[in-house]
mmCIF file of C-alpha atoms in Angstrom:
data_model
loop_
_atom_site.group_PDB
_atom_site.id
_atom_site.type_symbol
_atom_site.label_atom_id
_atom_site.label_comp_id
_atom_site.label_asym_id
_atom_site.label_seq_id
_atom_site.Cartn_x
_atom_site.Cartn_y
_atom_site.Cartn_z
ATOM 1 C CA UNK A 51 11.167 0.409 36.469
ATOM 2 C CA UNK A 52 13.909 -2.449 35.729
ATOM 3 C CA UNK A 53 17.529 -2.295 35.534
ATOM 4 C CA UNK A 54 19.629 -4.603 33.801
ATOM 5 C CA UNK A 55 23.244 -4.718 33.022
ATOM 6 C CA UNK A 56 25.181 -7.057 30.668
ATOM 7 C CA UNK A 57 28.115 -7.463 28.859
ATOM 8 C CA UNK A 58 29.396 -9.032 25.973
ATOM 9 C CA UNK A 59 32.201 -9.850 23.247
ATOM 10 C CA UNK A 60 31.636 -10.196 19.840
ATOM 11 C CA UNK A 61 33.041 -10.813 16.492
ATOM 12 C CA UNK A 62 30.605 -8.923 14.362
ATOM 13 C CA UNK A 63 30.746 -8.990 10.187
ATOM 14 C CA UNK A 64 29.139 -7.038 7.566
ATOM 15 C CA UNK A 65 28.970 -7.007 3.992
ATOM 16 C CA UNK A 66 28.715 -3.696 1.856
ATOM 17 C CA UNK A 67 27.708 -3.770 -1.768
ATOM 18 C CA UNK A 68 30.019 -2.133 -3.847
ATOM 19 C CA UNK A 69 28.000 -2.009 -7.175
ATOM 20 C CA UNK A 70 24.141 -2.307 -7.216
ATOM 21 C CA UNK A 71 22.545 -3.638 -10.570
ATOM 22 C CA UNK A 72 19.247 -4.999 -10.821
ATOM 23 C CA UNK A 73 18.853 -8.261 -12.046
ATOM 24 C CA UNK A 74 23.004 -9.366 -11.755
ATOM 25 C CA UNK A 75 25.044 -10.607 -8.708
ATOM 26 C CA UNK A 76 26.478 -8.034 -6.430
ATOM 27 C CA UNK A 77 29.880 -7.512 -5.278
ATOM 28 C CA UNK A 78 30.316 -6.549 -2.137
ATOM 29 C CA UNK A 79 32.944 -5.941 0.485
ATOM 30 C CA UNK A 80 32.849 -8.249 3.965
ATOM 31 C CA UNK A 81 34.247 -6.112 6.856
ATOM 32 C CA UNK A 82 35.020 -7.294 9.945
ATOM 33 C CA UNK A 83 35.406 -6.266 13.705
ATOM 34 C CA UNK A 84 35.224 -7.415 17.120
ATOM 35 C CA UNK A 85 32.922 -5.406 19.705
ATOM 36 C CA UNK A 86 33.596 -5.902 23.863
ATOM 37 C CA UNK A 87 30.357 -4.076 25.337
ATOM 38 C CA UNK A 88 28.918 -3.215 28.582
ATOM 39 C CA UNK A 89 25.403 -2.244 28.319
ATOM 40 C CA UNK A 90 23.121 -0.400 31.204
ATOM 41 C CA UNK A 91 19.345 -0.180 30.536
ATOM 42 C CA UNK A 92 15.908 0.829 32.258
ATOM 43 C CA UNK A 93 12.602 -0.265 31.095
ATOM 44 C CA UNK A 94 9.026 0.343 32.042
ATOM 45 C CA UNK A 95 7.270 -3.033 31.422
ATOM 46 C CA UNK A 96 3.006 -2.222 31.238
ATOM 47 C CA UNK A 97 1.187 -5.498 31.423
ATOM 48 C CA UNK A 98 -3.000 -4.255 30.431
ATOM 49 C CA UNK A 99 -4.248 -7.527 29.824
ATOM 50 C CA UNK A 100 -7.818 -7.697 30.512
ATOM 51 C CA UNK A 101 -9.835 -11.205 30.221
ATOM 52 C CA UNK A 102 -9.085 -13.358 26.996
ATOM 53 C CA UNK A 103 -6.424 -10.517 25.491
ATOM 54 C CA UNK A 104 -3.345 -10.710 26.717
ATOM 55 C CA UNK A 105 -1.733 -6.394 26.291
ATOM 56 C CA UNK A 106 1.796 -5.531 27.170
ATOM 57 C CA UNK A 107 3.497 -1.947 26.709
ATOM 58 C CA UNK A 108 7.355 -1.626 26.954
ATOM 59 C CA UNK A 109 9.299 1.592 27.330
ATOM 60 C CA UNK A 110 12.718 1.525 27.428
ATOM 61 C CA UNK A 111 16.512 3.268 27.338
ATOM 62 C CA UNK A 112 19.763 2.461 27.408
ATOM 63 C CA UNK A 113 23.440 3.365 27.243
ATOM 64 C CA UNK A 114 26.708 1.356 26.509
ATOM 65 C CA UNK A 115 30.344 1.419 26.418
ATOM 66 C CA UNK A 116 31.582 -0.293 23.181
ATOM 67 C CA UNK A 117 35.247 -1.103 22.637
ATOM 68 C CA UNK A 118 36.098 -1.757 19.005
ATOM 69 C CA UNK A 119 39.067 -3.368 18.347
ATOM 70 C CA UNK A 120 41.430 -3.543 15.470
ATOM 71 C CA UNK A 121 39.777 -3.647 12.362
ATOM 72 C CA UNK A 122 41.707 -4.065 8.788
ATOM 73 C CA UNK A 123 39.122 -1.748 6.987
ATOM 74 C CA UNK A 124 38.883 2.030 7.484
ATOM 75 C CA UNK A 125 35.179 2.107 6.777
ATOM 76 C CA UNK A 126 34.826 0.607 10.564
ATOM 77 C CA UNK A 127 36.116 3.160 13.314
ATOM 78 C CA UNK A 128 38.742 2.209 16.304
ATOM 79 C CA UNK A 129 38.443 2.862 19.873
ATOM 80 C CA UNK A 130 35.302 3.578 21.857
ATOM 81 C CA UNK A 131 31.642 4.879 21.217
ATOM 82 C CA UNK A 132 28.881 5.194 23.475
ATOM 83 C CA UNK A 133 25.627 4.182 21.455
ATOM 84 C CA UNK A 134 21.809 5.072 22.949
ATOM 85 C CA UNK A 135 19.010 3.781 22.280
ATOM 86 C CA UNK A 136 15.146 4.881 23.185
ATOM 87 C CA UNK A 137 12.562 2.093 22.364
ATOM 88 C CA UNK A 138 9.230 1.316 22.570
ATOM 89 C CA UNK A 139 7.104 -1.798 22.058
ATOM 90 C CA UNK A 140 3.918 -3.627 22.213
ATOM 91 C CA UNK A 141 2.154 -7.168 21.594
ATOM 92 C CA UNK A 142 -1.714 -7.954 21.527
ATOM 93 C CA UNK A 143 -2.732 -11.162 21.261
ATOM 94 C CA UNK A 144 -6.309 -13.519 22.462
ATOM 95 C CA UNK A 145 -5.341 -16.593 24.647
ATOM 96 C CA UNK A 146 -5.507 -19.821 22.128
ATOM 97 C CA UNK A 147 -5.349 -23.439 22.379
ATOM 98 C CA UNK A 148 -1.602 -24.199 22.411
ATOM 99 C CA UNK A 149 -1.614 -25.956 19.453
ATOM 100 C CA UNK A 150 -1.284 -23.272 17.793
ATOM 101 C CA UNK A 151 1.903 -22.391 16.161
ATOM 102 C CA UNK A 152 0.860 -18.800 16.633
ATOM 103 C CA UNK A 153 -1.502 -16.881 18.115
ATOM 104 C CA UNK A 154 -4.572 -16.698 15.751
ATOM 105 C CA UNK A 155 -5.386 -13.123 16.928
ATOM 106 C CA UNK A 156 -2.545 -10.951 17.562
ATOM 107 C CA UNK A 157 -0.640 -7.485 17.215
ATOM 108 C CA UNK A 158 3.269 -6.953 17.171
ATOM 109 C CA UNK A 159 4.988 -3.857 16.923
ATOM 110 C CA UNK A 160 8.105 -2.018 18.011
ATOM 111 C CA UNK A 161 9.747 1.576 17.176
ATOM 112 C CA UNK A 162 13.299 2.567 18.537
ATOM 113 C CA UNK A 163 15.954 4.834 17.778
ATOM 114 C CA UNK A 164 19.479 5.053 18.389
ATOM 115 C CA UNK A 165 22.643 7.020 18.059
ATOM 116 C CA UNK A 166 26.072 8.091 19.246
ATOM 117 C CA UNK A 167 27.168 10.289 21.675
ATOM 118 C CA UNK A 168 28.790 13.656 20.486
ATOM 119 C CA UNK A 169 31.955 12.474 22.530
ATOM 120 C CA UNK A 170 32.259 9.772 20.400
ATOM 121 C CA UNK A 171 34.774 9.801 17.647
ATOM 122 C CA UNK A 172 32.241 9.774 14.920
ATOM 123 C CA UNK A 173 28.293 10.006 15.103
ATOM 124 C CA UNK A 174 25.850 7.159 13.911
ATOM 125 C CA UNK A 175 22.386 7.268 14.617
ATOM 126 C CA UNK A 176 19.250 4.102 13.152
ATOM 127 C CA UNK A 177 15.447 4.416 13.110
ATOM 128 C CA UNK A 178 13.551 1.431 12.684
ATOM 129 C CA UNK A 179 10.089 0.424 13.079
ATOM 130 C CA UNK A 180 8.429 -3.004 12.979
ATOM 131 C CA UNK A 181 4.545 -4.416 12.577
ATOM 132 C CA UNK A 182 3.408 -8.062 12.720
ATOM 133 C CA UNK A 183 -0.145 -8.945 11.760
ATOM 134 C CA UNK A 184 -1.611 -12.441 13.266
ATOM 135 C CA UNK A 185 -4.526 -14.010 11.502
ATOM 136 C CA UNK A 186 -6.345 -17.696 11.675
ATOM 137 C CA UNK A 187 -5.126 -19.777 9.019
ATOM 138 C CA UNK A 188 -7.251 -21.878 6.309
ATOM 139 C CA UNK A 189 -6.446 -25.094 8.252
ATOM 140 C CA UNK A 190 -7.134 -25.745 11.563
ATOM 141 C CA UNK A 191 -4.628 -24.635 14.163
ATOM 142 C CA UNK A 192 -2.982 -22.916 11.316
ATOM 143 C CA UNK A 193 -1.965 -18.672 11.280
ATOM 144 C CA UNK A 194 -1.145 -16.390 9.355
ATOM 145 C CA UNK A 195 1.542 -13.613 9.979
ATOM 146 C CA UNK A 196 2.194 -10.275 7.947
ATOM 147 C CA UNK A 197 4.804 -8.480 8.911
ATOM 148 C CA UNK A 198 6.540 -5.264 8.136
ATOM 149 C CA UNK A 199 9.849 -3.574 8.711
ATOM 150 C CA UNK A 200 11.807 -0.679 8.026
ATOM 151 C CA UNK A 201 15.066 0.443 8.998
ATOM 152 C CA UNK A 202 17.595 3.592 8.545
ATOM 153 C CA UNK A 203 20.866 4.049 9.668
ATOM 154 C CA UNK A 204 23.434 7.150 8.880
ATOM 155 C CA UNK A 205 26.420 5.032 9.655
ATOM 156 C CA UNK A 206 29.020 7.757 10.784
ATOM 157 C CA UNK A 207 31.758 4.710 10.904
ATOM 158 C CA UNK A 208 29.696 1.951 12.732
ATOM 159 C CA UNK A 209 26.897 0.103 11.826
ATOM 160 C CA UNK A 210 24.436 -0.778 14.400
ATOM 161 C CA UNK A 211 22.897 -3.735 14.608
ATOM 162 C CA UNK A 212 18.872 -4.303 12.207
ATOM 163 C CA UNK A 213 16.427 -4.849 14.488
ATOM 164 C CA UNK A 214 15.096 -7.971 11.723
ATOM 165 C CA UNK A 215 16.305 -10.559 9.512
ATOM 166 C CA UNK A 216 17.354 -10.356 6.156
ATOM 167 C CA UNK A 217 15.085 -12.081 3.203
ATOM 168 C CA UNK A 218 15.794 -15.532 3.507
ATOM 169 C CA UNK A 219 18.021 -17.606 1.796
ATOM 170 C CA UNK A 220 20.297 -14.761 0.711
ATOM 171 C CA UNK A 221 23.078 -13.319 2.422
ATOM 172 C CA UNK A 222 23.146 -10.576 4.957
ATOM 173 C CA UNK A 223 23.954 -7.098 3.442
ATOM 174 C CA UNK A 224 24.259 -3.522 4.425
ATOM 175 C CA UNK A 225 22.476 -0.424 3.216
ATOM 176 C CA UNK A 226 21.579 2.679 4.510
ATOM 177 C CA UNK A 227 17.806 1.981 4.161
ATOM 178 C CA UNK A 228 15.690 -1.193 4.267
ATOM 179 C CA UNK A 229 12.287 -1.935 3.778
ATOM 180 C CA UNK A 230 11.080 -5.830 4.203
ATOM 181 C CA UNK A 231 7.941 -6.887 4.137
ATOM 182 C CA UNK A 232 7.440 -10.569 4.788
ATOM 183 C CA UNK A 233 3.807 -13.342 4.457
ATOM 184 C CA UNK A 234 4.211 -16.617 6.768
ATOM 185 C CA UNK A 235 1.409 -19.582 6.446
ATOM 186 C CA UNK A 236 2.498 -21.912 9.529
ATOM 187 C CA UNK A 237 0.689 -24.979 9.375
ATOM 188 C CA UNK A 238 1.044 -28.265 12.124
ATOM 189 C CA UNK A 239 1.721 -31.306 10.127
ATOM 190 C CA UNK A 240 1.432 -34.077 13.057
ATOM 191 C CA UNK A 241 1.829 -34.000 16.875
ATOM 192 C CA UNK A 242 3.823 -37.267 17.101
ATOM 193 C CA UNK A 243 4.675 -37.027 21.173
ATOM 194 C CA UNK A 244 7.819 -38.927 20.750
ATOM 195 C CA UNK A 245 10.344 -39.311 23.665
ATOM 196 C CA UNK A 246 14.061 -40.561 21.819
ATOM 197 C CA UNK A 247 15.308 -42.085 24.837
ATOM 198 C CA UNK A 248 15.840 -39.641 27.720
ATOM 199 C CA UNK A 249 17.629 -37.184 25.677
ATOM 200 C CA UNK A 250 14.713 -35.842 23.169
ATOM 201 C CA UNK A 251 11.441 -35.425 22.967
ATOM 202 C CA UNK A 252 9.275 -34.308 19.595
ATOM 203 C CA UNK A 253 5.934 -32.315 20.199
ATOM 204 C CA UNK A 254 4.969 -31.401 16.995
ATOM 205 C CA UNK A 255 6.093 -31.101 13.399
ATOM 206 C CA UNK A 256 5.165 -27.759 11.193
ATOM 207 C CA UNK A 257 5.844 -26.554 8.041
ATOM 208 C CA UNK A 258 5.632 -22.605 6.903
ATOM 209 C CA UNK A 259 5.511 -21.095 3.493
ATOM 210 C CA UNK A 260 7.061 -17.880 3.340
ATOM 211 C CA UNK A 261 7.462 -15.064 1.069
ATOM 212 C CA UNK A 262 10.085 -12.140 2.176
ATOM 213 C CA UNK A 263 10.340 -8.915 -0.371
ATOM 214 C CA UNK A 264 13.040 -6.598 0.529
ATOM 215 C CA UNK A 265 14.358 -3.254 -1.051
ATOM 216 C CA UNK A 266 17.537 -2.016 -0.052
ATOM 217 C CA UNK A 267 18.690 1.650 -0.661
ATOM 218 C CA UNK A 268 22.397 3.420 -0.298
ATOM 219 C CA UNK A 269 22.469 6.640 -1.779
ATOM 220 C CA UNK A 270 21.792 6.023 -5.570
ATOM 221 C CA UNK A 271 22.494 2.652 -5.041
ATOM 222 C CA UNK A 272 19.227 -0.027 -4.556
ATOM 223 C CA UNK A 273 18.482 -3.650 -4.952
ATOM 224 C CA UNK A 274 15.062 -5.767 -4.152
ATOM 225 C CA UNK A 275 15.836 -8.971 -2.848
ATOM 226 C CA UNK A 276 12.720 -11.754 -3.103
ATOM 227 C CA UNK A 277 12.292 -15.097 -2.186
ATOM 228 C CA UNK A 278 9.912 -17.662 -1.618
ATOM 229 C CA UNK A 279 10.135 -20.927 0.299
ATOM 230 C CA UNK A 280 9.177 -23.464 2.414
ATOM 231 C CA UNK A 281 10.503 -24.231 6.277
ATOM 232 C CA UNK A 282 10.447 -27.747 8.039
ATOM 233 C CA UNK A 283 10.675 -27.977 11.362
ATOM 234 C CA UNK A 284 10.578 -30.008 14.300
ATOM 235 C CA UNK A 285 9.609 -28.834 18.086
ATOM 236 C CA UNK A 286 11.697 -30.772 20.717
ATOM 237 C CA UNK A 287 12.981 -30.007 24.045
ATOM 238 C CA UNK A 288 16.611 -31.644 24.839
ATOM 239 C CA UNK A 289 17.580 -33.468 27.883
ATOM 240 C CA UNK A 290 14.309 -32.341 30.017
ATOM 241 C CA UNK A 291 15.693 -28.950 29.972
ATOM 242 C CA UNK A 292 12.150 -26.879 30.571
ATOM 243 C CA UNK A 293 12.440 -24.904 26.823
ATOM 244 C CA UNK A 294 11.882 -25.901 23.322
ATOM 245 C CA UNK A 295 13.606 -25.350 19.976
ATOM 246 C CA UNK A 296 12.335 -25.282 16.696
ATOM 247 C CA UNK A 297 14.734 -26.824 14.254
ATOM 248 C CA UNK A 298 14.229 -27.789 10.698
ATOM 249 C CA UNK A 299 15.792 -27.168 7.294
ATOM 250 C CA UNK A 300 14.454 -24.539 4.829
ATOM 251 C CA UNK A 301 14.682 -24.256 1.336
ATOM 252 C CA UNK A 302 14.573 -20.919 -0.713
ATOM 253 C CA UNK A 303 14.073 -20.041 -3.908
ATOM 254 C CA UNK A 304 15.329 -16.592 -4.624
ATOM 255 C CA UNK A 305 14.130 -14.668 -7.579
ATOM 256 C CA UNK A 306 17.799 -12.293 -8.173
ATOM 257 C CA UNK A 307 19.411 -15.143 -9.356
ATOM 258 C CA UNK A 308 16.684 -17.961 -9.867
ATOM 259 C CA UNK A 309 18.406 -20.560 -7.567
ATOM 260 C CA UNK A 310 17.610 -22.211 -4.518
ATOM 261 C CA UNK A 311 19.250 -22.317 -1.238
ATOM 262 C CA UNK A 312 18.970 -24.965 1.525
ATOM 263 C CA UNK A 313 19.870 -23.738 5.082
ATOM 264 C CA UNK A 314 19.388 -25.868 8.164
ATOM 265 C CA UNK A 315 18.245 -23.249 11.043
ATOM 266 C CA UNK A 316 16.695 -22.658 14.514
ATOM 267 C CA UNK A 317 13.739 -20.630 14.795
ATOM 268 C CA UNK A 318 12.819 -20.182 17.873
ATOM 269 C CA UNK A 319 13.945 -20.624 21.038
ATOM 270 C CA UNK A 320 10.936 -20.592 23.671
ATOM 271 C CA UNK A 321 9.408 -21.369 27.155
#
């Protein structure tokens, strides 16, 4: 088994739709709070990889003490909870050439649950479950990723955190229930090995069409959220440090409102 024990301070935000109408803008309500948190965990890492596949099982717990500070809206609760959470996860994937963006044969999946202690001045509990799908692209040293998501949470006056991302290029939003499910084509443009100086160096440059299709459910309330776009982006390490980024801008088209969006993001950060 492994321990581990961290803590943290943050200034979390959410926004709640207030009225849900297909096909029109929704207004919604942006509450915020700040979080101080000391978290104690256990996990059982399994590593089964046997010749080219590469298998790892993950069981895990943990507990933490969350202080929530002052917060102007009711809907977010004051004082201290004590959130759980019980997780498992696994990856599968066949050892590839690293040019590869991702691996061209590959498995991703996760399932957790969490809630609040009965102490705890109000009780929240989430499920979600996750499933990626890696498949050789069209192109050479191109993949393809499928992914699917799901997540439920019974807030009980505070909102945990969604184990995914939101469909790009809109903004973040809370509902009870989400179901994503997302279609990546990543696809190596050049690999220019540039050094800038002794501050940057350039490995490759990728782009990835995307499609995300979310529905999101609160009570009788529900709203799908689409997009399509396309992601540049640029792998470079900084300053010899031994990790690499993946930073690019990425432009979405989003069907509720038929505009685009341009947001300049980091996608990974790996070894």
């Amino acid at each position: 088994p492994v321990l581990s024990l961290s803590a943290s301070l943050q200034n979390r935000s959410q926004s709640i739709p207030m009225t849900l109408t297909s096909g029109t803008s929704v207004p919604y309500e942006m509450l915020r709070w700040q979080e101080r948190k000391i978290k104690l965990g256990i996990s059982i890492p399994l590593n089964l990889s046997r010749g080219v596949y590469r298998t790892k099982l993950q069981m895990a717990s943990s507990i933490a003490h969350v202080d929530i500070g002052s917060s102007a809206q009711q809907d977010i609760i004051n004082g201290t909870i004590y959130p759980l959470q019980y997780r498992f996860s696994f990856s599968n994937s066949r050892q590839s050439s690293p040019n590869y963006i991702k691996a061209p044969h590959g498995q991703q999946g996760y399932l957790y649950y969490s809630h609040t202690l009965n102490g705890s001045s109000r009780i929240g509990s989430q499920f979600a479950a996750g499933l990626t799908l890696y498949f050789p692209g069209l192109l050479r040293n191109s993949s393809i990723s499928i992914a699917a998501s799901f997540d439920r949470q019974e807030p009980g006056g505070y909102i945990f955190s969604r184990a995914f991302n939101f469909s790009r290029g809109y903004e973040n939003r809370f509902y009870k229930q989400i179901s994503k499910y997302s279609v990546n084509y990543s696809v190596p443009v050049i690999y220019p090995d540039l050094a800038l100086g002794d501050w940057v160096y350039i490995r490759r440059v990728a782009v990835n069409l995307f499609y995300d299709d979310l529905l999101g459910k609160s009570d009788e309330f529900r709203n799908a959220y689409r997009s399509l776009g396309l992601e540049f982006y640029f792998d470079i390490s900084v300053f010899n440090i031994p990790f690499n980024f993946e930073l690019g801008p990425r432009f979405s088209y989003r069907f509720m409102d038929r505009k685009i969006r341009v947001d300049f993001i980091a996608l990974n950060l790996f070894f």
